[in-house]
XYZ file of C-alpha atoms in Angstrom:
673
model
C 0.000 0.000 0.000
C 1.193 3.520 -0.746
C 0.201 4.881 2.656
C -2.390 7.243 1.171
C -4.806 8.038 4.029
C -7.276 9.995 1.929
C -10.915 9.774 2.967
C -13.506 8.379 0.515
C -14.741 11.958 -0.035
C -11.230 13.097 -0.944
C -10.755 10.200 -3.368
C -14.094 10.958 -5.039
C -13.201 14.639 -5.350
C -9.836 13.710 -6.890
C -11.467 11.389 -9.451
C -14.020 14.077 -10.380
C -11.291 16.670 -10.786
C -9.290 14.339 -13.056
C -12.371 13.568 -15.181
C -13.155 17.266 -15.486
C -9.581 17.963 -16.560
C -9.854 15.344 -19.333
C -13.205 16.742 -20.519
C -11.694 20.215 -20.834
C -8.700 19.168 -22.947
C -10.449 19.924 -26.269
C -12.533 22.802 -24.944
C -11.626 26.440 -25.446
C -10.161 28.438 -22.571
C -11.867 31.426 -20.978
C -9.835 34.472 -19.935
C -11.590 37.159 -17.897
C -10.502 40.755 -17.318
C -12.146 41.703 -14.018
C -12.860 45.185 -12.686
C -14.650 46.658 -9.710
C -16.367 49.457 -11.686
C -16.757 50.827 -15.199
C -13.743 52.712 -16.534
C -10.950 50.850 -14.729
C -9.544 49.752 -18.112
C -10.776 46.179 -18.626
C -11.510 46.516 -22.356
C -8.261 48.392 -22.986
C -6.268 45.670 -21.193
C -8.061 42.990 -23.236
C -7.277 44.806 -26.512
C -3.615 45.318 -25.516
C -3.340 41.577 -24.817
C -4.940 40.842 -28.205
C -2.282 42.891 -30.022
C 0.476 41.048 -28.147
C -1.029 37.697 -29.187
C -1.291 38.874 -32.789
C 2.404 39.764 -32.822
C 3.125 36.154 -31.803
C 1.244 34.877 -34.861
C -1.939 33.828 -33.054
C -5.202 34.196 -34.985
C -7.084 36.855 -32.959
C -10.451 38.340 -33.913
C -12.574 40.988 -32.195
C -15.985 39.355 -31.956
C -17.712 42.166 -30.091
C -16.318 45.302 -28.453
C -18.835 47.459 -26.600
C -18.949 50.918 -28.257
C -18.348 53.096 -25.195
C -17.379 56.076 -27.412
C -14.071 56.269 -25.568
C -11.031 57.458 -27.494
C -8.630 55.104 -25.663
C -10.717 52.067 -26.601
C -11.270 53.105 -30.229
C -7.531 53.554 -30.828
C -6.776 50.065 -29.538
C -9.371 48.433 -31.820
C -7.408 49.455 -34.906
C -5.459 46.680 -36.590
C -7.697 43.872 -35.338
C -10.003 41.860 -37.564
C -13.626 42.425 -36.542
C -16.765 40.361 -36.914
C -19.622 42.656 -38.023
C -22.249 43.010 -35.285
C -25.740 41.597 -35.625
C -28.350 44.382 -35.886
C -31.587 43.340 -34.163
C -34.758 45.470 -34.658
C -36.404 46.475 -31.381
C -39.255 48.993 -30.932
C -38.284 51.074 -33.945
C -34.534 51.022 -33.312
C -31.738 48.568 -34.041
C -29.795 46.944 -31.229
C -26.150 46.057 -31.769
C -25.495 42.454 -30.712
C -22.757 39.839 -30.934
C -23.027 37.654 -34.069
C -22.527 34.158 -32.647
C -23.037 32.232 -35.889
C -20.528 34.413 -37.763
C -17.982 33.848 -34.981
C -18.478 30.065 -35.093
C -18.103 30.112 -38.868
C -14.892 32.186 -38.698
C -13.567 30.071 -35.769
C -10.349 31.928 -34.843
C -7.921 30.731 -32.203
C -8.816 33.622 -29.902
C -12.022 35.678 -29.910
C -12.628 38.918 -27.992
C -16.166 39.259 -26.627
C -16.787 42.244 -24.365
C -19.379 42.419 -21.532
C -19.723 38.838 -20.252
C -22.874 39.611 -18.211
C -24.816 41.246 -21.068
C -28.449 40.204 -21.661
C -29.121 39.493 -25.340
C -32.019 40.965 -27.295
C -35.164 38.865 -27.663
C -35.068 36.422 -30.549
C -31.375 35.519 -30.296
C -30.315 31.940 -29.635
C -29.302 32.498 -26.014
C -30.746 34.764 -23.387
C -27.353 35.718 -21.925
C -23.983 36.446 -23.506
C -22.147 34.083 -21.156
C -24.174 31.284 -22.796
C -22.934 32.469 -26.223
C -19.414 32.268 -24.854
C -19.963 28.761 -23.479
C -20.971 27.634 -26.980
C -17.778 29.204 -28.358
C -15.728 27.359 -25.736
C -17.456 24.073 -26.621
C -16.398 24.710 -30.235
C -12.740 24.888 -29.131
C -12.339 28.682 -29.375
C -10.435 30.570 -26.670
C -12.422 33.599 -25.478
C -11.215 36.811 -23.845
C -13.949 38.776 -22.091
C -14.620 41.459 -19.463
C -16.862 41.711 -16.408
C -17.259 43.779 -13.242
C -17.400 42.236 -9.774
C -21.003 43.371 -9.155
C -22.238 40.986 -11.868
C -21.365 37.797 -9.928
C -24.552 36.113 -8.753
C -23.370 35.204 -5.243
C -22.298 38.806 -4.525
C -25.508 40.437 -5.747
C -27.007 41.093 -2.302
C -23.711 42.423 -0.888
C -23.281 44.836 -3.813
C -26.898 45.977 -3.479
C -26.387 46.747 0.223
C -23.303 48.841 -0.616
C -24.500 50.682 -3.723
C -28.300 50.617 -3.151
C -28.538 49.536 -6.801
C -30.048 46.203 -7.861
C -27.841 44.714 -10.592
C -30.065 42.833 -13.053
C -27.361 41.470 -15.363
C -25.649 38.628 -13.490
C -23.596 35.533 -14.286
C -23.331 32.216 -12.396
C -20.217 32.016 -10.238
C -19.239 28.753 -11.953
C -18.509 30.705 -15.192
C -16.080 32.894 -13.273
C -14.554 30.010 -11.307
C -14.042 27.806 -14.372
C -12.094 30.502 -16.241
C -8.557 29.514 -17.176
C -7.289 32.868 -15.968
C -8.794 35.947 -14.316
C -6.811 39.169 -14.457
C -7.843 41.903 -12.033
C -7.582 45.382 -13.579
C -7.078 47.533 -10.533
C -6.619 51.295 -10.154
C -6.940 53.554 -7.118
C -10.484 54.886 -6.518
C -9.144 58.479 -6.529
C -7.651 57.958 -9.998
C -10.912 56.406 -11.238
C -12.884 59.413 -9.947
C -10.418 61.726 -11.691
C -10.961 59.840 -14.978
C -14.716 60.179 -14.481
C -14.475 63.956 -13.918
C -12.313 64.306 -17.059
C -15.101 62.725 -19.133
C -13.105 59.597 -19.981
C -15.831 57.239 -18.723
C -19.202 59.006 -19.086
C -20.389 62.299 -20.523
C -20.619 65.303 -18.187
C -24.239 64.909 -17.046
C -23.878 61.139 -16.529
C -20.549 61.643 -14.751
C -22.025 64.095 -12.245
C -24.904 61.743 -11.493
C -22.509 58.772 -11.156
C -20.343 60.661 -8.635
C -23.367 61.037 -6.362
C -24.338 57.361 -6.655
C -22.286 54.381 -7.812
C -18.972 56.279 -8.034
C -19.047 57.695 -4.498
C -15.563 57.098 -3.098
C -16.644 54.967 -0.119
C -18.626 52.690 -2.458
C -15.695 52.288 -4.857
C -13.406 51.381 -1.952
C -15.871 48.716 -0.782
C -16.301 47.281 -4.310
C -12.538 47.201 -4.795
C -12.141 45.258 -1.544
C -14.805 42.759 -2.664
C -12.977 42.255 -5.985
C -9.633 41.701 -4.239
C -11.177 39.210 -1.785
C -12.913 37.315 -4.589
C -9.635 37.051 -6.487
C -7.956 35.704 -3.339
C -10.739 33.110 -3.021
C -10.154 32.022 -6.616
C -6.423 31.604 -5.962
C -7.259 29.432 -2.943
C -9.647 27.380 -5.058
C -6.948 26.761 -7.691
C -4.574 25.619 -4.946
C -7.277 23.280 -3.638
C -7.781 21.766 -7.116
C -4.040 21.223 -7.419
C -4.066 19.343 -4.117
C -6.942 17.183 -5.348
C -4.966 16.206 -8.426
C -1.815 15.427 -6.468
C -1.079 11.892 -5.301
C -1.367 12.679 -1.591
C -3.241 15.208 0.478
C -2.263 16.486 3.865
C -4.949 18.636 5.473
C -7.001 19.518 2.387
C -10.664 18.749 2.148
C -12.349 18.198 5.522
C -15.678 16.834 4.291
C -17.782 19.962 4.906
C -21.353 19.841 3.589
C -23.418 23.054 3.517
C -27.212 22.805 3.371
C -29.694 25.590 2.716
C -33.444 25.413 2.205
C -35.639 26.694 -0.600
C -38.723 28.636 0.420
C -40.945 31.413 -0.906
C -39.829 33.873 1.775
C -38.558 37.264 0.505
C -35.185 36.683 2.206
C -34.569 33.316 0.501
C -32.389 34.761 -2.288
C -30.102 36.341 0.289
C -29.907 33.086 2.248
C -29.004 31.063 -0.867
C -26.230 33.497 -1.815
C -24.845 33.474 1.731
C -24.816 29.670 1.767
C -23.096 29.645 -1.623
C -20.335 31.948 -0.394
C -19.894 29.785 2.706
C -19.659 26.609 0.600
C -17.072 28.292 -1.621
C -15.013 29.429 1.376
C -15.071 25.955 2.982
C -14.563 24.079 -0.347
C -17.692 22.209 0.701
C -20.474 20.280 -0.934
C -23.461 22.558 -1.413
C -27.058 21.297 -1.306
C -30.355 23.174 -1.572
C -33.262 21.288 -0.001
C -36.861 21.932 -1.007
C -39.522 20.537 1.321
C -42.781 20.257 -0.607
C -45.675 20.588 1.810
C -49.374 20.148 1.169
C -49.777 23.895 1.569
C -47.341 24.636 -1.251
C -48.856 21.869 -3.366
C -52.079 23.877 -3.552
C -50.432 27.313 -3.630
C -51.127 29.878 -6.323
C -48.984 30.231 -9.437
C -47.201 33.357 -8.130
C -45.934 31.439 -5.095
C -44.746 28.522 -7.239
C -42.937 30.968 -9.522
C -41.036 32.421 -6.542
C -40.133 28.863 -5.516
C -38.956 27.981 -9.044
C -36.908 31.205 -9.275
C -35.167 30.353 -6.008
C -34.502 26.795 -7.174
C -32.995 28.170 -10.377
C -30.834 30.610 -8.393
C -29.507 27.796 -6.187
C -28.764 25.704 -9.269
C -26.904 28.635 -10.870
C -24.781 28.945 -7.740
C -23.739 25.305 -7.974
C -26.100 23.693 -5.472
C -27.371 20.154 -5.798
C -31.179 20.359 -5.721
C -32.984 17.828 -3.512
C -36.767 17.564 -3.053
C -38.458 15.814 -0.127
C -42.107 15.678 0.910
C -43.823 16.218 4.247
C -45.722 18.760 6.317
C -43.283 18.652 9.252
C -40.681 20.859 7.588
C -38.282 20.940 10.545
C -38.229 17.140 10.811
C -37.636 16.724 7.051
C -34.713 19.176 7.144
C -33.168 17.604 10.243
C -33.585 14.056 8.914
C -32.018 14.900 5.531
C -29.141 16.659 7.306
C -28.556 13.574 9.449
C -28.540 10.963 6.662
C -26.542 13.156 4.240
C -23.768 14.148 6.596
C -24.582 17.864 6.571
C -22.186 19.835 8.775
C -23.648 23.343 8.481
C -27.207 24.501 7.899
C -27.895 28.025 6.587
C -31.392 29.436 7.190
C -33.166 32.772 7.067
C -34.612 34.436 10.148
C -38.401 34.085 10.066
C -40.363 34.978 13.193
C -44.066 34.256 12.880
C -46.546 36.185 15.008
C -49.902 34.943 16.186
C -52.660 36.523 18.295
C -51.727 39.442 20.602
C -48.249 39.714 19.026
C -46.468 36.890 20.847
C -44.022 34.770 18.840
C -44.398 31.071 18.387
C -41.377 28.805 18.172
C -39.614 29.244 14.856
C -38.275 26.510 12.595
C -34.708 26.953 13.865
C -35.748 25.934 17.378
C -37.591 22.888 16.026
C -34.595 21.756 13.943
C -32.320 22.209 16.973
C -34.553 19.868 18.958
C -34.307 17.179 16.259
C -30.550 17.706 15.604
C -28.915 19.393 18.623
C -25.364 18.881 17.254
C -25.976 20.541 13.863
C -24.336 23.945 13.315
C -27.068 26.366 12.228
C -26.273 29.781 10.712
C -29.058 32.378 10.653
C -29.044 35.013 7.904
C -31.070 38.071 8.974
C -33.647 39.606 6.654
C -32.334 43.086 5.869
C -35.744 44.653 5.442
C -36.593 43.001 2.145
C -39.533 44.852 0.636
C -39.106 44.182 -3.035
C -41.088 40.958 -3.167
C -44.460 40.124 -1.792
C -44.340 36.925 0.187
C -47.495 35.004 -0.570
C -50.532 34.596 -2.762
C -50.659 37.758 -4.870
C -51.803 36.031 -8.029
C -54.127 36.875 -10.871
C -55.378 33.495 -12.066
C -56.686 32.838 -15.538
C -60.426 32.947 -16.199
C -60.653 29.150 -16.378
C -58.818 28.792 -13.049
C -61.128 31.391 -11.467
C -64.160 29.542 -12.778
C -62.947 26.175 -11.468
C -62.165 27.620 -8.031
C -65.555 29.360 -7.883
C -67.362 26.162 -8.869
C -65.517 24.125 -6.216
C -66.171 26.763 -3.556
C -69.874 26.880 -4.475
C -70.105 23.085 -4.216
C -68.437 23.127 -0.787
C -70.795 25.849 0.472
C -73.794 23.813 -0.725
C -72.446 20.767 1.117
C -72.032 22.860 4.268
C -75.575 24.225 4.054
C -76.965 20.728 3.402
C -75.049 19.240 6.354
C -76.170 21.980 8.762
C -79.748 21.616 7.574
C -79.760 17.837 8.032
C -78.064 18.066 11.455
C -80.610 20.663 12.629
C -83.531 18.599 11.315
C -82.259 15.485 13.096
C -81.715 17.579 16.237
C -85.297 18.827 16.180
C -86.494 15.247 15.756
C -84.364 14.149 18.732
C -85.782 17.023 20.809
C -89.327 15.959 19.996
C -88.498 12.357 20.951
C -87.036 13.536 24.284
C -83.333 13.006 23.618
C -80.798 14.982 25.657
C -79.007 18.072 24.313
C -75.740 16.119 24.520
C -77.092 13.748 21.850
C -77.959 16.701 19.609
C -74.413 18.078 20.052
C -73.054 14.717 18.878
C -75.210 14.999 15.720
C -73.596 18.347 14.899
C -70.119 16.928 15.576
C -70.868 13.991 13.283
C -71.920 16.457 10.580
C -68.676 18.413 10.970
C -66.734 15.158 10.764
C -68.460 14.205 7.484
C -67.989 17.710 6.104
C -64.243 17.547 6.856
C -64.031 14.306 4.896
C -65.914 15.464 1.811
C -64.832 19.083 1.284
C -61.505 20.374 0.016
C -61.181 23.507 2.169
C -60.392 23.447 5.863
C -62.132 26.765 6.542
C -65.448 25.261 5.368
C -65.300 22.747 8.220
C -64.203 25.446 10.694
C -67.020 27.796 9.667
C -69.489 24.922 9.969
C -68.335 24.484 13.583
C -69.157 28.148 14.288
C -72.558 27.863 12.588
C -73.269 24.630 14.505
C -72.795 26.451 17.819
C -75.084 29.277 16.690
C -77.769 26.875 15.402
C -77.621 24.811 18.592
C -78.069 27.984 20.660
C -80.947 29.214 18.456
C -82.987 26.004 18.343
C -82.108 24.001 21.450
C -81.106 26.361 24.295
C -83.621 28.406 26.271
C -84.787 31.001 25.468
C -85.467 29.373 22.100
C -85.051 31.286 18.819
C -82.552 33.757 20.234
C -78.807 33.867 20.790
C -79.217 34.435 24.538
C -79.099 31.683 27.147
C -80.008 31.688 30.838
C -77.773 28.921 32.124
C -74.081 29.811 32.475
C -73.122 26.161 32.025
C -73.661 26.510 28.266
C -70.708 28.900 27.995
C -68.317 26.010 28.599
C -70.439 23.735 26.385
C -70.252 26.148 23.440
C -66.506 26.704 23.904
C -65.670 22.993 24.100
C -68.004 22.215 21.182
C -66.331 24.855 19.007
C -62.784 23.827 20.008
C -63.498 20.130 19.508
C -65.043 20.803 16.088
C -62.026 22.812 14.940
C -59.610 20.114 16.140
C -61.576 17.406 14.314
C -61.578 19.376 11.060
C -57.840 20.166 11.368
C -56.860 16.531 12.008
C -58.950 15.165 9.141
C -57.746 17.876 6.753
C -54.104 17.100 7.583
C -54.654 13.358 7.178
C -56.326 13.908 3.793
C -53.397 15.973 2.563
C -50.864 13.432 3.802
C -52.783 10.568 2.200
C -52.912 12.501 -1.064
C -49.167 13.179 -0.948
C -48.384 9.552 -0.132
C -50.470 8.446 -3.100
C -48.605 10.851 -5.375
C -45.235 9.650 -4.118
C -46.262 6.031 -4.591
C -47.474 6.797 -8.105
C -44.197 8.500 -9.042
C -42.141 5.663 -7.578
C -44.253 3.090 -9.364
C -43.852 5.048 -12.598
C -40.057 4.811 -12.393
C -40.098 1.112 -11.464
C -42.544 0.324 -14.259
C -40.438 2.349 -16.690
C -37.330 0.385 -15.687
C -39.079 -2.982 -16.142
C -40.541 -2.084 -19.506
C -37.309 -0.538 -20.817
C -35.471 -3.800 -20.232
C -37.911 -5.638 -22.505
C -37.978 -3.346 -25.562
C -36.414 -4.688 -28.749
C -36.710 -1.731 -31.159
C -36.423 2.047 -31.210
C -40.139 2.370 -31.944
C -41.038 0.338 -28.834
C -38.625 2.421 -26.782
C -40.130 5.735 -27.896
C -43.662 4.444 -27.343
C -42.855 3.379 -23.789
C -41.054 6.645 -23.006
C -43.833 8.829 -24.431
C -46.438 6.838 -22.505
C -44.665 7.583 -19.229
C -44.387 11.306 -20.036
C -48.085 11.439 -20.927
C -48.985 9.761 -17.627
C -46.686 12.038 -15.643
C -47.474 15.404 -17.243
C -50.308 14.932 -19.778
C -48.330 16.784 -22.464
C -47.638 15.943 -26.096
C -44.219 14.448 -26.873
C -42.065 14.457 -30.003
C -38.830 12.547 -30.672
C -35.930 12.893 -33.084
C -33.545 9.942 -33.331
C -30.003 9.814 -34.699
C -29.568 6.832 -37.009
C -26.416 6.147 -39.003
C -25.270 9.741 -38.569
C -28.597 11.250 -39.718
C -31.400 12.756 -37.664
C -34.726 11.033 -38.296
C -38.165 12.209 -37.211
C -40.264 13.703 -35.918
C -41.932 10.793 -34.128
C -45.190 12.288 -32.822
C -47.039 11.207 -29.675
C -49.918 13.659 -29.071
C -51.826 13.806 -25.822
C -55.518 12.813 -25.834
C -57.648 15.373 -27.662
C -54.893 16.446 -30.063
C -54.308 14.856 -33.472
C -50.925 14.078 -34.986
C -51.621 16.679 -37.675
C -52.149 19.390 -35.030
C -49.001 18.351 -33.180
C -47.085 18.318 -36.474
C -48.015 21.977 -37.059
C -46.659 22.868 -33.623
C -43.329 21.215 -34.411
C -42.389 23.272 -37.486
C -39.096 24.100 -39.222
C -38.057 26.559 -36.501
C -38.431 23.815 -33.915
C -36.153 21.581 -36.004
C -33.426 24.239 -35.673
C -33.670 23.910 -31.876
C -33.348 20.120 -32.179
C -30.215 20.525 -34.329
C -28.695 22.784 -31.669
C -29.454 20.265 -28.903
C -27.892 17.441 -30.941
C -24.755 19.489 -31.557
C -24.311 20.888 -28.058
C -25.785 18.001 -26.013
C -27.685 20.466 -23.788
C -31.351 21.240 -23.310
C -32.930 24.152 -25.187
C -36.286 25.596 -26.192
C -39.305 26.802 -24.248
C -38.604 28.010 -20.675
C -34.813 27.792 -21.091
C -32.221 30.486 -21.837
C -31.479 28.997 -25.269
C -33.985 29.581 -28.092
C -36.799 30.233 -25.590
C -39.318 31.182 -28.306
C -39.806 27.499 -29.229
C -43.106 25.740 -28.513
C -41.450 22.799 -26.751
C -38.549 22.131 -24.418
C -36.023 19.736 -26.014
C -33.942 17.379 -23.875
C -31.018 15.274 -25.131
C -31.125 11.475 -24.831
C -27.470 10.817 -24.118
C -24.850 8.901 -22.216
C -21.549 10.384 -21.103
C -19.976 9.889 -24.541
C -22.823 9.541 -27.067
C -26.090 11.275 -27.976
C -28.851 9.152 -29.509
C -31.712 11.568 -29.968
C -33.835 14.390 -28.604
C -37.161 14.382 -26.771
C -39.416 17.425 -27.076
C -42.258 18.183 -24.643
C -44.802 20.752 -25.831
C -45.329 23.178 -22.933
C -48.738 24.592 -23.774
C -48.843 27.120 -20.919
C -45.177 28.145 -21.296
C -44.459 27.169 -17.699
C -41.287 25.512 -16.452
C -41.400 21.832 -15.592
C -41.488 21.499 -11.769
C -38.155 20.320 -10.269
C -39.352 16.896 -9.123
C -40.988 16.072 -12.462
C -37.859 17.287 -14.256
C -35.770 14.950 -12.101
C -38.009 12.032 -13.077
C -37.705 12.958 -16.760
C -33.917 13.093 -16.469
C -33.857 9.649 -14.829
C -36.083 8.180 -17.565
C -33.978 9.744 -20.340
C -30.775 8.399 -18.803
C -32.268 4.910 -18.773
C -33.544 5.360 -22.338
C -30.017 6.286 -23.452
C -28.679 3.029 -22.024
C -31.376 1.119 -23.909
C -30.396 2.956 -27.121
C -26.806 1.840 -26.547
C -27.941 -1.756 -26.054
C -30.073 -1.734 -29.200
C -27.405 -0.167 -31.379
C -24.259 -1.847 -30.110
C -26.031 -5.121 -29.387
C -27.431 -5.008 -32.945
C -30.880 -5.964 -31.757
C -32.656 -3.081 -33.425
C -35.357 -4.029 -35.906
C -35.501 -2.154 -39.188
């Protein structure tokens, strides 16, 4: 034995680092010129480097240089080959954009693309310029680009606190961290302010306004410090990667695992970014846990959108997304932390108030009871007012109609139950039964109402009405809400409390039973998919089985394109019930085929609800293994809504299994013509 005492986690990290290094051998390299504010000289430094490379005989082309109308920049552009910009019409004007296709066709050794965090105009292939650059890197082209520190996703909340400006154009930290080299272009804040006053950055009016806001000296000093610290973190990360690739490790990776939780709270974005920075600092695994409760299952679309946005943010920051189910959120978090070896939990501060202003125990206290040895970090809410927390949603007309119809049906059930209970009570009174027996009739009615209505407040309101009806019909003086005997005060209170408890328990049990059924269905779907996939003997059978599972899971039309002998065949159409193949064929037109071609080439998802070619009618997912792509599956998203995370995870699992079946059919030569 070599005496290597590395832990299993260290060995796994080393293997992953080696695999990543091999994958990147044929990929282009990214070089970033980083600044802490506009005007520090990032573009000029990039152009100076380009001229030095050109002198060495390297094929350098200026793909896109932002026209800042600065003399220093314009002079440095001279002598470099340029790719003409793409002019995109927008509201009566033309926007100047980077021409990605022309750059791929020219394919130089080195391409200059300014403004890494830029948001592209609508209608272009990618939503963000960093995605354009990733496609260039995949094509083997080295890219030189520029970005300011405030555009890093994980630092967004810190920058906003300093500058009081919300930066909308942001890039995932992984793009920055995976760069081959980052060069910090640093000048003293006083010199930068002098350049601003001389009109070298903005025109006079803009410069004066900037001096009062973003370019205030104390803000520039703070941004410069953030940039220097982030560069130091990147140097530490590179050293860590070198240790992972070395044969032995001394005191490197300590097995830290950071966990944060996804919620719809306004402070959740801040919490996710804080957890991301902590994971980066500790070189730790980073997981974002989403606990799907029955309450969120039935939440409005606006709440689900906030949840999906937060899930996407966590994914952008490098978190592994995990979904669990249960109404006891604290227990689910603590149990996942225990079985997954979580060392640090990052949560937001959420104090809930109930009657008379007192605070009930928050989720942090509950988690501490379940896992007393878990380190919990609380991120305070810094007065977030930008987002509404819950249930501000304007539903569609059809959704309004369905909700109104269901509510009307529940109200009718309530009225019917109260009427029957009162009628039976009057009959019991006539027959000489005790009032206690009549109370039991009302409780039985509330119990039945809890079982057969969808809304908890219907059962609670029926409890209130039951007390009032009992007082009106069965307590002297009759037909009034007064009563002579003080003993009925306790009777009414206990009756109301007992009724509310019954309705709450039954409502919770119904929700849990519903969730258990859904979980069982999803599990059964995967098991059934696995069994059926093993038995297929042709591509047609495979696509039929796969489309059937998608239809059962999401009730959406599916289309496939399959690569056969180097050619793309299809589309293979599988419409949902109520839609003909002809109608589905019209949806999947020539423009959609262009999206499929892109997915086949780049082996990444694209289409509706993604950042790449989002105008498509369907989302297209590659059917691939680690080294081969066999086809593309398209799912027509009729309402243009993202696929929920759990369903997307199931789809990914089914596609991975389908890819293995493709490999068996092709390499095992079992495919039928």
